[in-house]
XYZ file of C-alpha atoms in Angstrom:
95
model
C 0.540 0.001 0.794
C 1.557 3.762 -1.051
C -0.353 7.446 -0.681
C -0.470 7.831 -4.197
C -1.501 11.600 -3.434
C -2.006 13.848 -0.240
C -3.797 17.311 -0.130
C -3.027 19.985 2.238
C -5.560 23.684 3.303
C -4.569 25.216 5.575
C -6.415 27.157 9.197
C -4.836 30.572 9.632
C -6.821 31.678 11.941
C -6.203 28.442 14.709
C -3.498 28.634 17.063
C -3.495 24.619 17.220
C -4.648 23.351 14.155
C -2.861 24.489 11.441
C -4.783 22.594 8.566
C -7.098 19.570 7.108
C -5.764 16.673 4.742
C -6.993 14.147 2.637
C -4.744 10.780 1.699
C -5.385 9.029 -1.226
C -3.439 5.267 -0.488
C -3.561 3.292 -4.929
C -5.454 5.404 -5.941
C -8.278 4.055 -5.018
C -8.896 4.956 -1.545
C -9.488 8.192 -0.270
C -9.088 9.368 3.926
C -10.452 13.133 4.655
C -9.889 14.963 7.963
C -7.007 14.487 8.883
C -6.128 17.268 11.320
C -2.627 18.907 11.008
C -2.098 19.911 14.825
C 0.376 21.644 17.016
C 1.579 19.762 19.624
C 4.082 20.619 22.281
C 7.349 20.055 20.845
C 6.488 19.122 17.313
C 4.003 18.712 14.964
C 1.220 15.404 14.668
C -1.222 14.462 12.719
C -4.653 13.543 13.646
C -6.916 10.768 12.560
C -10.165 11.689 11.339
C -13.167 11.266 14.624
C -16.203 11.917 15.670
C -18.470 12.039 19.212
C -19.288 9.294 20.381
C -23.099 9.577 22.747
C -20.183 9.974 26.401
C -18.592 13.505 24.668
C -15.461 11.036 24.561
C -14.390 11.236 20.425
C -13.900 7.556 18.843
C -11.675 7.592 15.079
C -13.756 6.483 12.207
C -10.092 5.093 10.622
C -6.412 4.705 11.658
C -2.803 3.153 10.783
C -2.526 -0.652 12.969
C 1.287 0.008 13.504
C 3.541 2.787 13.569
C 5.061 1.942 10.270
C 1.772 3.363 9.084
C 1.483 5.713 11.044
C 4.867 7.125 11.029
C 4.073 6.689 6.535
C 0.620 9.179 6.636
C 2.551 11.443 8.973
C 5.678 11.862 6.561
C 3.360 12.044 3.782
C 1.128 14.469 5.130
C 3.593 16.856 7.190
C 6.155 16.991 4.452
C 3.515 17.692 2.301
C 2.265 21.379 4.454
C 5.384 22.887 4.419
C 6.094 22.482 1.426
C 3.023 24.367 0.380
C 2.822 26.092 3.635
C 6.399 26.878 3.198
C 6.915 26.242 6.666
C 10.650 24.651 8.238
C 8.900 23.370 11.564
C 11.423 21.985 13.921
C 14.271 22.195 10.639
C 13.149 18.521 8.755
C 10.977 20.144 6.540
C 13.872 19.134 3.637
C 14.287 15.335 4.845
C 11.265 14.760 3.979
């Protein structure tokens, strides 16, 4: 499985939420509404989620292992940094 497309939609009016992303796997499966969030040390990607009846949130789509999570984060954060020109924590060139 590979990520064949990443679309990033930056948000400018929020301190922590930096944008949304859509990713496409193998040109045939799309996941929308990933959130790009500024954490205390660096950016991270939050998976799409919905609010449950008890008020908590539950991911509607998420990777099942760390390797896939890292692949998604690298692709999304790399696209965000290229699209916005932001160099965050000095790793944009490595992505």
